[in-house]
Amino acid sequence: MLANRLRTRLFFCIGLLLLLSQLHAQTPEKSMFVGSEQCRKCHEKIYESWSKMRMANVVRDPAKHPEAVLGDFSHLDPIRTFDLKDVAFVYGSRWKQRYFTRRGDDYYVLPAQWDIQQKKWLPFHVEKGTDWWAAYYPDSNFERPTGPLCDGCHSVNYNIETKQVTEWNVGCEKCHGAGSEHVKHPTKDNIVNPAKLDYVRGTDVCMQCHSQGRPLKQQIEGKYYDWPVGFQPGQRLSNYWRLEESKFGVQDFYYFADGTAHKNRMQGNDFIHSNMYHRGLRCFDCHDVHNSDNPSNLIATGNDLCLGCHTKDNPAGLKTSVAEHTHHAESSAGSQCTACHMPKIEVTIKGQFVSSHTFAFIWPKLTEQFGIPNACNTCHKDKTPAWATEQLQHWNTISPWRAGS
């Protein structure tokens, strides 16, 4: 009996030492940040692909990259009260473009943004009672520096004391950690590879920016930060960051009443509640963060992405044809997996929506009870939730009890 206990303790200690050794190797203390250009020497193909991605071009200097300016500065507009000469950085290229100006050693967001889809100017101002940090800053845009509110996610190694960065945009070290030791002696043990991390820490690498929350230490040197100060890839994000709380039955700035995210930058808040996350999937099982060939950097397009895993052999797979499952024509928009399981219900800019990441089907009954946008009426805008519920109750591929509950 004693021998068995000693053996068990020995194995436990060995396992603990191996784990600590792995964690130490994943976050080498001596490593310094060196910039993505240093990675190019050995990873040329990946670098070239990454450099074309939006994450590599989130913020750009219009003086160096005039092609990055999407807003119309050639015509006067009452909403836009500034000129291009006032702009130090442009931010965004898909849904919206915002404009940063520099005053002293800080940047500030100018009070108009360009709606890329609608090609028009819209006001930009974070109102009191919306984002949590708005209560701790004056009302003017020019008293809300981007350093504590934005720049930690738009750069690599933002220093809160010097306000300097190793590089702007989401560079290699944002996801792989400081790389000087790896550059000197490239081994798999002195750089972070998110794909080799457990699913929690692997997903945390993405969630450091793709989630709404606040630092555990709310005030840091007298300032309030809207990004996880101090977090590095390979660590647990929960040691630095807590997600915004969802309260079931209550709709607020962040969530619908069922806990589904209400606004953009909440992919992580959604995802951790999904069955996918609890089965150990990571963001980069669907998104190839080194490749810009497909929309949203997906590893495959259309239903090929989902059906690559959700086969008939998978307990969560399709047991029928796609058309039989969706009750829509095979090639129609209604037969896309994402149409029902990732409806575009999260606001990124007024009138523009991005996909939910819970992967749960939102029943029309929830719209009637709580006003949550459902998957059916997101497309069938001319119909009512009651109509959608009646349709679902006649589908023989789902339970009528679930459709009507």
Coordinates of C-alpha atoms in Angstrom, one line a residue, residues 108-251:
Y108 CA -7.3 59.7 -30.5
V109 CA -10.2 58.6 -32.7
L110 CA -11.6 61.4 -34.8
P111 CA -15.4 61.8 -34.5
A112 CA -16.5 60.4 -37.9
Q113 CA -16.2 57.0 -39.5
W114 CA -16.6 55.7 -43.0
D115 CA -19.2 53.1 -43.7
I116 CA -17.4 51.0 -46.3
Q117 CA -20.5 49.1 -47.5
Q118 CA -22.8 52.1 -47.8
K119 CA -20.0 54.5 -48.8
K120 CA -21.0 57.3 -46.4
W121 CA -19.8 59.1 -43.3
L122 CA -21.3 58.3 -39.9
P123 CA -20.6 59.9 -36.6
F124 CA -18.3 58.1 -34.2
H125 CA -18.6 58.5 -30.5
V126 CA -18.9 56.0 -27.7
E127 CA -21.8 57.1 -25.6
K128 CA -22.0 56.9 -21.8
G129 CA -23.8 53.8 -20.6
T130 CA -22.5 51.6 -23.4
D131 CA -18.9 50.3 -23.2
W132 CA -17.9 49.8 -19.6
W133 CA -14.9 52.2 -19.8
A134 CA -17.0 55.2 -21.0
A135 CA -17.9 56.0 -17.4
Y136 CA -14.3 56.5 -16.5
Y137 CA -13.3 58.9 -19.3
P138 CA -14.5 62.4 -20.2
D139 CA -17.1 62.6 -23.0
S140 CA -14.9 64.1 -25.7
N141 CA -13.1 61.8 -28.2
F142 CA -10.0 63.9 -27.7
E143 CA -9.8 62.9 -24.0
R144 CA -10.0 59.2 -24.7
P145 CA -6.6 58.1 -25.9
T146 CA -6.3 54.9 -28.0
G147 CA -3.4 53.6 -25.9
P148 CA -5.4 52.3 -23.1
L149 CA -8.6 51.7 -25.1
C150 CA -7.4 50.3 -28.5
D151 CA -3.7 50.0 -29.1
G152 CA -3.0 46.9 -27.1
C153 CA -4.9 44.8 -29.7
H154 CA -3.7 46.8 -32.8
S155 CA 0.0 46.3 -32.1
V156 CA 2.7 44.0 -30.8
N157 CA 4.1 44.7 -27.4
Y158 CA 2.5 48.0 -26.5
N159 CA 4.4 49.4 -23.6
I160 CA 1.9 51.2 -21.2
E161 CA 4.8 53.3 -19.7
T162 CA 6.5 54.5 -22.9
K163 CA 3.5 54.2 -25.2
Q164 CA 5.8 52.6 -27.8
V165 CA 5.2 49.4 -29.8
T166 CA 7.5 46.8 -31.4
E167 CA 5.3 47.1 -34.4
W168 CA 1.8 48.2 -35.3
N169 CA -0.8 45.6 -36.4
V170 CA -1.2 42.0 -35.5
G171 CA 2.3 40.7 -36.1
C172 CA 3.7 37.2 -35.6
E173 CA 4.7 37.8 -32.0
K174 CA 1.1 38.8 -31.1
C175 CA 0.2 35.1 -31.3
H176 CA 3.6 33.4 -31.0
G177 CA 5.1 35.4 -28.2
A178 CA 8.5 37.2 -28.0
G179 CA 10.8 35.7 -30.6
S180 CA 14.4 36.8 -30.0
E181 CA 15.5 33.4 -28.6
H182 CA 13.8 31.6 -31.4
V183 CA 15.5 33.8 -34.0
K184 CA 18.9 33.1 -32.4
H185 CA 18.4 29.3 -32.0
P186 CA 15.2 28.2 -33.8
T187 CA 13.6 25.2 -31.9
K188 CA 10.0 24.3 -31.2
D189 CA 10.7 24.8 -27.5
N190 CA 11.6 28.5 -27.5
I191 CA 8.5 29.9 -29.3
V192 CA 4.8 29.5 -28.7
N193 CA 2.8 27.5 -31.2
P194 CA -0.9 28.0 -30.4
A195 CA -1.7 24.8 -32.2
K196 CA 0.4 22.8 -29.6
L197 CA -1.4 24.4 -26.6
D198 CA -4.4 22.9 -24.9
Y199 CA -7.7 24.2 -26.3
V200 CA -8.3 26.7 -23.6
R201 CA -4.9 28.5 -23.9
G202 CA -5.0 28.0 -27.7
T203 CA -8.3 29.8 -28.0
D204 CA -7.1 32.4 -25.5
V205 CA -4.5 33.6 -28.0
C206 CA -7.4 34.8 -30.2
M207 CA -9.7 35.8 -27.4
Q208 CA -7.2 38.3 -26.1
C209 CA -8.6 40.7 -28.7
H210 CA -11.8 38.9 -30.0
S211 CA -13.7 39.3 -26.7
Q212 CA -15.4 41.9 -24.7
G213 CA -14.2 42.2 -21.1
R214 CA -12.0 44.1 -18.7
P215 CA -8.7 43.6 -16.9
L216 CA -8.9 41.9 -13.5
K217 CA -7.1 44.9 -12.1
Q218 CA -9.5 47.6 -13.2
Q219 CA -7.2 50.6 -12.8
I220 CA -3.6 50.4 -13.8
E221 CA -1.4 53.4 -12.9
G222 CA -4.6 55.6 -12.9
K223 CA -5.9 54.5 -16.3
Y224 CA -8.6 52.1 -17.4
Y225 CA -7.6 49.6 -20.1
D226 CA -9.9 47.9 -22.5
W227 CA -7.4 45.1 -23.4
P228 CA -5.6 42.4 -21.3
V229 CA -2.5 44.2 -20.2
G230 CA 0.4 41.8 -19.5
F231 CA -1.1 38.7 -21.2
Q232 CA 1.2 36.8 -23.4
P233 CA 0.5 33.7 -25.7
G234 CA 0.8 30.5 -23.8
Q235 CA -0.7 31.9 -20.6
R236 CA -4.3 31.7 -19.3
L237 CA -6.2 34.7 -20.4
S238 CA -8.5 34.3 -17.3
N239 CA -5.5 35.4 -15.1
Y240 CA -5.6 38.8 -16.8
W241 CA -9.1 39.3 -18.2
R242 CA -12.7 38.7 -17.2
L243 CA -15.5 38.6 -19.8
E244 CA -18.5 40.8 -19.7
E245 CA -21.2 39.1 -17.7
S246 CA -24.3 37.9 -19.4
K247 CA -27.5 37.9 -17.4
F248 CA -30.2 35.6 -18.8
G249 CA -33.4 37.3 -19.5
V250 CA -31.7 40.7 -19.7
Q251 CA -30.7 42.5 -22.9

